[in-house]
Tab-separated table of C-alpha atoms in Angstrom:
chain	number	residue	atom	x	y	z
A	1	GLY	CA	-0.110	0.033	0.001
A	2	SER	CA	2.837	2.507	0.888
A	3	ILE	CA	4.406	1.846	-2.600
A	4	GLU	CA	1.220	2.348	-4.518
A	5	GLY	CA	0.377	5.373	-2.336
A	6	VAL	CA	3.338	7.194	-3.907
A	7	GLY	CA	2.283	6.161	-7.466
A	8	GLY	CA	4.571	3.025	-7.757
A	9	THR	CA	4.053	-0.582	-8.594
A	10	LEU	CA	5.106	-3.692	-6.712
A	11	ASN	CA	5.106	-7.081	-8.073
A	12	ALA	CA	6.921	-10.484	-8.331
A	13	PHE	CA	7.394	-13.488	-10.675
A	14	THR	CA	8.889	-16.788	-10.800
A	15	GLY	CA	10.802	-18.213	-13.773
A	16	GLU	CA	12.504	-21.502	-14.406
A	17	GLU	CA	15.662	-20.283	-12.784
A	18	GLN	CA	14.995	-17.350	-10.803
A	19	THR	CA	12.361	-15.516	-8.624
A	20	CYS	CA	12.169	-11.671	-8.879
A	21	TYR	CA	10.635	-9.185	-6.502
A	22	TYR	CA	10.503	-5.816	-8.115
A	23	ALA	CA	9.116	-2.312	-7.732
A	24	LYS	CA	9.001	0.860	-9.847
A	25	VAL	CA	8.580	4.206	-8.029
A	26	PRO	CA	9.442	7.894	-8.398
A	27	ALA	CA	13.189	8.255	-7.748
A	28	ARG	CA	12.693	10.232	-4.475
A	29	HIS	CA	10.935	7.276	-2.934
A	30	PHE	CA	13.637	4.545	-3.781
A	31	GLU	CA	14.929	4.105	-0.305
A	32	PRO	CA	11.770	3.209	1.546
A	33	THR	CA	10.777	1.062	-1.454
A	34	LEU	CA	14.208	-0.738	-1.294
A	35	ASP	CA	13.585	-1.144	2.423
A	36	ILE	CA	10.191	-2.804	1.736
A	37	LEU	CA	11.597	-5.156	-0.878
A	38	CYS	CA	14.506	-6.204	1.299
A	39	ASP	CA	11.988	-7.029	4.210
A	40	MET	CA	9.768	-9.085	1.857
A	41	THR	CA	12.717	-10.914	0.425
A	42	PHE	CA	15.017	-11.587	3.334
A	43	PHE	CA	12.619	-11.410	6.415
A	44	PRO	CA	9.294	-12.757	5.352
A	45	LEU	CA	6.875	-13.707	8.092
A	46	ILE	CA	5.396	-16.735	6.292
A	47	GLN	CA	2.349	-16.954	8.477
A	48	LYS	CA	-0.227	-19.645	8.282
A	49	ASP	CA	-3.136	-17.642	7.155
A	50	ASP	CA	-1.125	-16.055	4.316
A	51	LEU	CA	0.088	-19.487	3.263
A	52	GLU	CA	-3.347	-20.933	3.050
A	53	ARG	CA	-4.794	-18.005	1.106
A	54	GLU	CA	-2.011	-18.097	-1.380
A	55	ARG	CA	-2.250	-21.886	-1.707
A	56	SER	CA	-5.910	-21.426	-2.744
A	57	ILE	CA	-4.893	-18.688	-5.295
A	58	ILE	CA	-2.177	-20.973	-6.757
A	59	LEU	CA	-4.402	-23.992	-6.988
A	60	GLU	CA	-6.849	-21.914	-8.955
A	61	GLU	CA	-4.172	-20.615	-11.188
A	62	ILE	CA	-2.945	-24.122	-11.982
A	63	LYS	CA	-6.494	-25.035	-12.821
A	64	MET	CA	-6.970	-21.869	-15.027
A	65	TYR	CA	-3.761	-22.403	-17.008
A	66	HIS	CA	-4.716	-26.173	-17.620
A	67	ASP	CA	-8.062	-24.774	-19.049
A	68	LEU	CA	-6.322	-22.346	-21.314
A	69	PRO	CA	-5.108	-24.326	-24.341
A	70	GLN	CA	-2.608	-21.647	-25.515
A	71	TYR	CA	-0.674	-22.134	-22.202
A	72	TYR	CA	-1.280	-25.829	-21.628
A	73	VAL	CA	0.263	-26.655	-25.077
A	74	LEU	CA	3.522	-24.968	-23.945
A	75	GLU	CA	3.401	-27.166	-20.674
A	76	LEU	CA	3.052	-30.275	-22.996
A	77	LEU	CA	5.950	-29.160	-25.096
A	78	ASP	CA	8.197	-28.641	-22.083
A	79	SER	CA	7.534	-32.191	-20.821
A	80	LEU	CA	8.456	-33.695	-24.353
A	81	VAL	CA	11.724	-31.695	-24.656
A	82	TRP	CA	12.718	-32.261	-20.936
A	83	PRO	CA	11.210	-35.520	-19.826
A	84	ASP	CA	11.854	-36.633	-16.198
A	85	HIS	CA	13.578	-33.291	-15.374
A	86	PRO	CA	12.264	-30.226	-13.370
A	87	LEU	CA	12.341	-28.061	-16.585
A	88	GLY	CA	9.581	-30.389	-17.989
A	89	LYS	CA	7.227	-29.931	-15.108
A	90	ASN	CA	4.727	-27.136	-14.467
A	91	LEU	CA	6.374	-24.086	-12.886
A	92	ALA	CA	3.493	-23.639	-10.343
A	93	GLY	CA	3.532	-27.245	-9.313
A	94	THR	CA	0.681	-29.615	-9.045
A	95	ALA	CA	-2.417	-29.884	-6.708
A	96	ALA	CA	-0.509	-32.495	-4.742
A	97	THR	CA	2.838	-30.542	-4.325
A	98	VAL	CA	1.033	-27.170	-3.591
A	99	GLY	CA	-1.277	-28.960	-1.206
A	100	ALA	CA	1.525	-30.523	0.718
A	101	MET	CA	3.360	-27.267	1.511
A	102	THR	CA	3.757	-26.235	5.102
A	103	GLN	CA	5.091	-23.344	6.980
A	104	LYS	CA	7.993	-25.410	7.951
A	105	SER	CA	8.839	-26.530	4.379
A	106	LEU	CA	8.558	-22.945	3.071
A	107	ARG	CA	10.796	-21.609	5.820
A	108	GLN	CA	13.306	-24.311	5.165
A	109	PHE	CA	13.219	-23.452	1.469
A	110	HIS	CA	13.766	-19.750	2.176
A	111	ARG	CA	16.833	-20.587	4.456
A	112	ASP	CA	18.257	-22.926	1.621
A	113	HIS	CA	17.990	-20.502	-1.218
A	114	TYR	CA	17.552	-16.860	0.006
A	115	ALA	CA	21.245	-16.640	0.945
A	116	PRO	CA	23.214	-13.457	0.283
A	117	ASP	CA	25.546	-15.125	-2.302
A	118	ASN	CA	22.418	-16.351	-4.284
A	119	VAL	CA	20.871	-12.947	-4.595
A	120	VAL	CA	21.353	-10.172	-7.257
A	121	ILE	CA	20.105	-6.661	-6.446
A	122	SER	CA	19.586	-4.506	-9.512
A	123	LEU	CA	18.568	-0.885	-9.744
A	124	CYS	CA	17.944	1.364	-12.733
A	125	GLY	CA	17.154	5.112	-12.544
A	126	ASN	CA	18.176	8.349	-10.825
A	127	PHE	CA	20.092	7.349	-7.664
A	128	VAL	CA	23.537	7.449	-6.117
A	129	HIS	CA	25.454	4.202	-6.167
A	130	GLU	CA	27.214	4.896	-2.876
A	131	ASP	CA	23.792	5.644	-1.142
A	132	VAL	CA	22.582	2.296	-2.151
A	133	VAL	CA	25.702	0.387	-1.096
A	134	ARG	CA	25.497	2.038	2.331
A	135	PHE	CA	21.813	1.433	2.795
A	136	LEU	CA	22.261	-2.401	1.866
A	137	GLU	CA	25.221	-2.698	4.192
A	138	GLU	CA	23.241	-1.332	7.128
A	139	LYS	CA	20.109	-3.284	6.213
A	140	LEU	CA	21.572	-6.595	5.365
A	141	GLY	CA	25.022	-6.663	6.953
A	142	ASN	CA	23.956	-9.080	9.641
A	143	PHE	CA	21.903	-11.397	7.370
A	144	HIS	CA	23.343	-14.850	6.987
A	145	SER	CA	21.718	-17.815	5.626
A	146	GLU	CA	23.114	-21.197	4.374
A	147	LEU	CA	22.999	-21.686	0.581
A	148	ARG	CA	22.315	-25.241	-0.609
A	149	GLU	CA	22.792	-25.770	-4.395
A	150	GLU	CA	20.297	-28.192	-5.676
A	151	CYS	CA	20.148	-27.354	-9.462
A	152	ARG	CA	19.834	-30.520	-11.503
A	153	LEU	CA	21.493	-30.007	-14.848
A	154	PHE	CA	19.787	-31.372	-17.876
A	155	MET	CA	21.963	-34.272	-19.180
A	156	GLY	CA	19.447	-35.824	-21.695
A	157	GLY	CA	19.633	-36.259	-25.495
A	158	GLN	CA	16.944	-36.770	-28.092
A	159	LYS	CA	17.356	-39.351	-30.771
A	160	SER	CA	13.936	-39.422	-32.324
A	161	ALA	CA	10.894	-37.057	-32.811
A	162	ARG	CA	8.350	-36.796	-29.898
A	163	MET	CA	4.600	-35.920	-30.039
A	164	ASN	CA	1.798	-35.321	-27.468
A	165	PHE	CA	-1.714	-34.832	-28.791
A	166	PHE	CA	-4.189	-33.715	-26.123
A	167	ARG	CA	-7.819	-33.828	-27.301
A	168	LYS	CA	-10.074	-31.073	-26.088
A	169	GLU	CA	-13.132	-29.394	-27.468
A	170	THR	CA	-11.658	-25.870	-28.327
A	171	GLU	CA	-12.515	-23.192	-30.934
A	172	GLN	CA	-9.102	-23.514	-32.459
A	173	VAL	CA	-6.103	-25.868	-32.360
A	174	HIS	CA	-3.029	-24.763	-30.471
A	175	LEU	CA	0.349	-26.173	-31.385
A	176	ALA	CA	3.931	-25.748	-30.201
A	177	LEU	CA	6.752	-27.224	-31.997
A	178	GLY	CA	10.076	-27.169	-30.432
A	179	PHE	CA	13.819	-28.340	-30.451
A	180	PRO	CA	16.188	-28.562	-27.592
A	181	SER	CA	18.637	-25.673	-28.172
A	182	LEU	CA	21.518	-23.609	-26.702
A	183	LYS	CA	22.334	-22.607	-23.094
A	184	ALA	CA	22.334	-18.779	-22.153
A	185	ASP	CA	25.932	-18.143	-22.387
A	186	HIS	CA	26.666	-20.257	-25.599
A	187	GLN	CA	28.768	-18.399	-28.206
A	188	ASP	CA	25.906	-19.031	-30.880
A	189	ILE	CA	23.052	-17.551	-28.874
A	190	TYR	CA	23.012	-14.388	-30.998
A	191	ALA	CA	22.980	-16.483	-34.233
A	192	LEU	CA	20.099	-18.562	-32.820
A	193	THR	CA	18.066	-15.433	-31.879
A	194	VAL	CA	18.490	-13.893	-35.318
A	195	LEU	CA	17.284	-17.287	-36.789
A	196	SER	CA	14.273	-17.116	-34.608
A	197	ILE	CA	13.411	-13.540	-35.721
A	198	LEU	CA	13.697	-14.268	-39.513
A	199	LEU	CA	11.686	-17.457	-38.956
A	200	GLY	CA	8.809	-15.951	-36.760
A	201	GLY	CA	9.934	-12.892	-34.814
A	202	ASN	CA	7.826	-10.215	-36.565
A	203	MET	CA	5.343	-9.446	-39.432
A	204	SER	CA	8.014	-9.700	-42.103
A	205	SER	CA	9.135	-13.114	-40.997
A	206	ARG	CA	8.820	-16.325	-43.023
A	207	LEU	CA	6.197	-17.994	-40.805
A	208	PHE	CA	4.029	-14.900	-40.709
A	209	ASP	CA	4.376	-14.198	-44.434
A	210	GLU	CA	3.951	-17.781	-45.740
A	211	VAL	CA	1.697	-19.508	-43.127
A	212	ARG	CA	-0.609	-16.676	-42.228
A	213	GLU	CA	-0.637	-14.027	-44.954
A	214	GLN	CA	-0.206	-16.125	-48.079
A	215	ARG	CA	-2.107	-19.287	-47.025
A	216	GLY	CA	-4.299	-18.154	-44.260
A	217	LEU	CA	-3.350	-21.242	-42.250
A	218	ALA	CA	-2.950	-19.624	-38.706
A	219	TYR	CA	-4.607	-16.821	-36.660
A	220	SER	CA	-1.422	-16.259	-34.825
A	221	ILE	CA	2.151	-17.741	-35.251
A	222	TYR	CA	5.552	-16.875	-34.026
A	223	SER	CA	8.956	-18.449	-33.036
A	224	THR	CA	11.034	-17.786	-30.020
A	225	VAL	CA	14.029	-18.746	-28.051
A	226	LYS	CA	14.333	-19.600	-24.324
A	227	SER	CA	17.780	-20.124	-22.764
A	228	TYR	CA	18.694	-21.549	-19.349
A	229	ALA	CA	21.998	-22.223	-17.571
A	230	ASP	CA	22.470	-25.664	-19.225
A	231	THR	CA	19.946	-26.094	-22.025
A	232	GLY	CA	17.361	-24.121	-24.067
A	233	ILE	CA	14.561	-24.404	-26.465
A	234	PHE	CA	13.752	-22.955	-29.983
A	235	MET	CA	10.136	-23.016	-30.454
A	236	VAL	CA	7.297	-22.316	-32.928
A	237	LYS	CA	3.766	-21.568	-31.554
A	238	ALA	CA	0.568	-21.104	-33.477
A	239	GLY	CA	-3.240	-21.121	-33.170
A	240	VAL	CA	-4.946	-22.500	-36.263
A	241	ASP	CA	-8.443	-23.518	-37.602
A	242	ASN	CA	-9.365	-27.014	-36.683
A	243	LYS	CA	-9.668	-28.024	-40.149
A	244	LYS	CA	-6.395	-26.522	-41.259
A	245	ILE	CA	-4.042	-28.102	-38.517
A	246	VAL	CA	-2.526	-30.808	-40.806
A	247	ASP	CA	-1.776	-28.271	-43.629
A	248	ALA	CA	-0.268	-25.763	-41.117
A	249	VAL	CA	1.984	-28.236	-39.493
A	250	ALA	CA	3.134	-29.595	-42.880
A	251	LEU	CA	3.977	-26.025	-44.050
A	252	ILE	CA	5.774	-25.137	-40.860
A	253	VAL	CA	7.807	-28.322	-40.920
A	254	LYS	CA	8.645	-27.625	-44.698
A	255	ILE	CA	9.969	-24.068	-43.824
A	256	LEU	CA	12.106	-25.415	-40.995
A	257	ARG	CA	13.475	-28.065	-43.248
A	258	GLN	CA	14.363	-25.348	-45.822
A	259	LEU	CA	15.949	-23.336	-43.191
A	260	ARG	CA	18.040	-26.290	-42.132
A	261	ARG	CA	19.166	-26.850	-45.638
A	262	GLY	CA	20.462	-23.241	-45.743
A	263	SER	CA	17.822	-21.341	-47.657
A	264	ILE	CA	18.291	-18.197	-45.720
A	265	LYS	CA	18.825	-15.067	-47.907
A	266	GLU	CA	21.336	-12.226	-47.094
A	267	SER	CA	18.533	-9.690	-47.046
A	268	GLU	CA	16.575	-11.856	-44.608
A	269	PHE	CA	19.600	-12.131	-42.271
A	270	VAL	CA	20.380	-8.374	-42.394
A	271	ARG	CA	16.827	-7.375	-41.656
A	272	ALA	CA	16.437	-9.828	-38.702
A	273	ARG	CA	19.855	-8.749	-37.304
A	274	GLU	CA	18.780	-5.000	-37.430
A	275	TYR	CA	15.482	-5.850	-35.901
A	276	PHE	CA	17.151	-7.591	-33.007
A	277	LEU	CA	19.541	-4.656	-32.460
A	278	GLY	CA	16.675	-1.959	-32.650
A	279	GLN	CA	14.385	-3.967	-30.364
A	280	PHE	CA	17.221	-4.449	-27.912
A	281	VAL	CA	18.188	-0.671	-27.826
A	282	LEU	CA	14.500	0.383	-27.517
A	283	GLY	CA	14.046	-2.030	-24.646
A	284	LEU	CA	17.006	-0.600	-22.591
A	285	GLU	CA	15.391	2.756	-22.856
A	286	ASP	CA	12.776	1.477	-20.180
A	287	THR	CA	14.067	1.473	-16.766
A	288	MET	CA	12.278	-1.660	-15.777
A	289	GLU	CA	13.569	-3.501	-18.829
A	290	HIS	CA	17.091	-2.196	-18.317
A	291	MET	CA	16.966	-3.399	-14.475
A	292	MET	CA	15.782	-6.824	-15.599
A	293	TRP	CA	18.437	-7.068	-18.247
A	294	VAL	CA	21.284	-6.253	-15.689
A	295	GLY	CA	19.836	-8.518	-13.079
A	296	GLU	CA	19.384	-11.559	-15.413
A	297	SER	CA	22.840	-11.056	-16.943
A	298	MET	CA	24.367	-11.257	-13.410
A	299	ILE	CA	22.391	-14.405	-12.466
A	300	GLU	CA	23.084	-16.073	-15.803
A	301	ARG	CA	26.750	-14.987	-16.409
A	302	ASP	CA	27.991	-13.464	-13.251
A	303	ARG	CA	28.784	-10.279	-15.293
A	304	ILE	CA	26.835	-7.604	-17.070
A	305	ARG	CA	26.753	-7.667	-20.830
A	306	THR	CA	26.994	-4.121	-22.002
A	307	LEU	CA	25.227	-2.628	-25.111
A	308	GLY	CA	28.653	-2.173	-26.688
A	309	GLU	CA	29.253	-6.032	-26.434
A	310	VAL	CA	25.859	-6.932	-27.840
A	311	VAL	CA	26.470	-4.478	-30.805
A	312	TYR	CA	29.980	-6.018	-31.314
A	313	ARG	CA	28.664	-9.577	-31.352
A	314	LEU	CA	25.911	-8.842	-33.684
A	315	ASN	CA	28.123	-6.861	-36.100
A	316	GLY	CA	30.368	-9.857	-36.184
A	317	LEU	CA	27.630	-12.288	-36.881
A	318	THR	CA	27.496	-13.764	-40.471
A	319	LEU	CA	25.064	-15.392	-42.586
A	320	ASP	CA	27.138	-18.587	-42.461
A	321	ASP	CA	26.854	-18.489	-38.600
A	322	VAL	CA	23.057	-18.550	-38.875
A	323	ARG	CA	22.926	-21.218	-41.459
A	324	ARG	CA	25.289	-23.423	-39.411
A	325	VAL	CA	23.060	-23.074	-36.248
A	326	ALA	CA	19.930	-23.725	-38.255
A	327	ASN	CA	21.480	-26.917	-39.534
A	328	GLU	CA	22.589	-28.078	-36.041
A	329	ILE	CA	19.402	-27.104	-34.055
A	330	LEU	CA	16.530	-27.915	-36.547
A	331	LYS	CA	17.101	-31.513	-37.016
A	332	ASP	CA	14.052	-33.774	-37.698
A	333	LYS	CA	15.002	-36.323	-34.898
A	334	ARG	CA	15.152	-33.438	-32.297
A	335	MET	CA	11.796	-32.165	-33.095
A	336	SER	CA	8.904	-32.291	-30.573
A	337	LEU	CA	5.211	-31.306	-31.370
A	338	ALA	CA	2.456	-30.753	-28.663
A	339	VAL	CA	-1.078	-30.148	-29.976
A	340	VAL	CA	-4.257	-29.277	-27.924
A	341	GLY	CA	-7.609	-29.321	-29.661
A	342	PRO	CA	-10.348	-31.450	-31.046
A	343	LEU	CA	-8.194	-33.580	-33.256
A	344	LYS	CA	-9.717	-36.399	-35.285
A	345	ASP	CA	-8.071	-39.932	-35.716
A	346	GLU	CA	-7.134	-39.145	-39.376
A	347	GLN	CA	-5.574	-35.700	-38.364
A	348	GLU	CA	-3.590	-37.309	-35.582
A	349	LYS	CA	-2.299	-39.787	-37.955
A	350	ASP	CA	-1.304	-37.352	-40.614
A	351	LEU	CA	0.513	-35.174	-38.017
A	352	ARG	CA	2.478	-38.338	-36.732
A	353	GLU	CA	3.576	-39.048	-40.292
A	354	ILE	CA	4.674	-35.414	-41.001
A	355	ILE	CA	6.683	-35.262	-37.901
A	356	GLU	CA	8.195	-38.648	-38.622
A	357	GLY	CA	9.120	-37.563	-42.157
A	358	ALA	CA	6.869	-39.885	-44.129
A	359	GLY	CA	3.550	-38.068	-44.195
A	360	PRO	CA	1.823	-35.328	-46.324
A	361	LYS	CA	4.004	-32.689	-47.646
A	362	ALA	CA	3.103	-29.060	-47.910
A	363	ASP	CA	2.108	-27.848	-51.286
């Protein structure tokens, strides 16, 4: 209330590898805001009533996302790409795991993970660095906790295509097609991101042009890259008409195979690279985005990537780099397809044959 009372916002989110508590306030209120964030993060009360209330909210959230096919299809894809691994499981947990939480287990989790050497504090805006350091030393100088590393690295490989079809009466079919890809600090991560942009990152991308504009096979379609400490995913996601699912997947797979065989034009490459750079620079103009960028960079790499470094790496990128990465990542045997919708037996059979390389080809 005190943060919103001065025109600020306070929120938190959990990702696969980090939990973030953040606030945005007018600069003159940064110190009391930082004080509140530190109390929330390092000295939470974890009271029984709060736990029960939050438990109910999370259980409803799990049900809600399970009912939304555009989100559930992503969960299915994760479980295909990372089977028997935490990355392949629902981030919010299950009714059983959330139901089993206790005050004691939550406090133990806090002691195990919220240790000073496991925390990054990131600020962006109008403040004096020395003032922040002094404040944090006074606030957290006596805070100690025992860090226990429990990160399970992903060691699996994929030797054949994987599929999961979840039949559900929906207005449209949602599909997510993915390949295991590169970890966050891999030297080819820029090439992979440029590949994703030219494939499905904007309205001039191949997928948008060929699948949506020319053939009208999808309402929405895009590709994206997610990278973690030890692994990553390269993914195409689309919402399509129930009758057009087979044609849509056949065309997407055809385009992916063309990219793997090196069909990328110089003009496409340059346009995607410039788009990446432009979006990156524009993003850093927002203080919230900049703060996230610095914080995530420290968590992932233990150092801050500068704008100069990103520009240098992008300018050093070549078309051959992107073609090589496309050939390495987009292999048929590493493909996984998740689909949620009212599939018919014949459609499911056709989809299996397309992904396994024997089925209907796109026109």
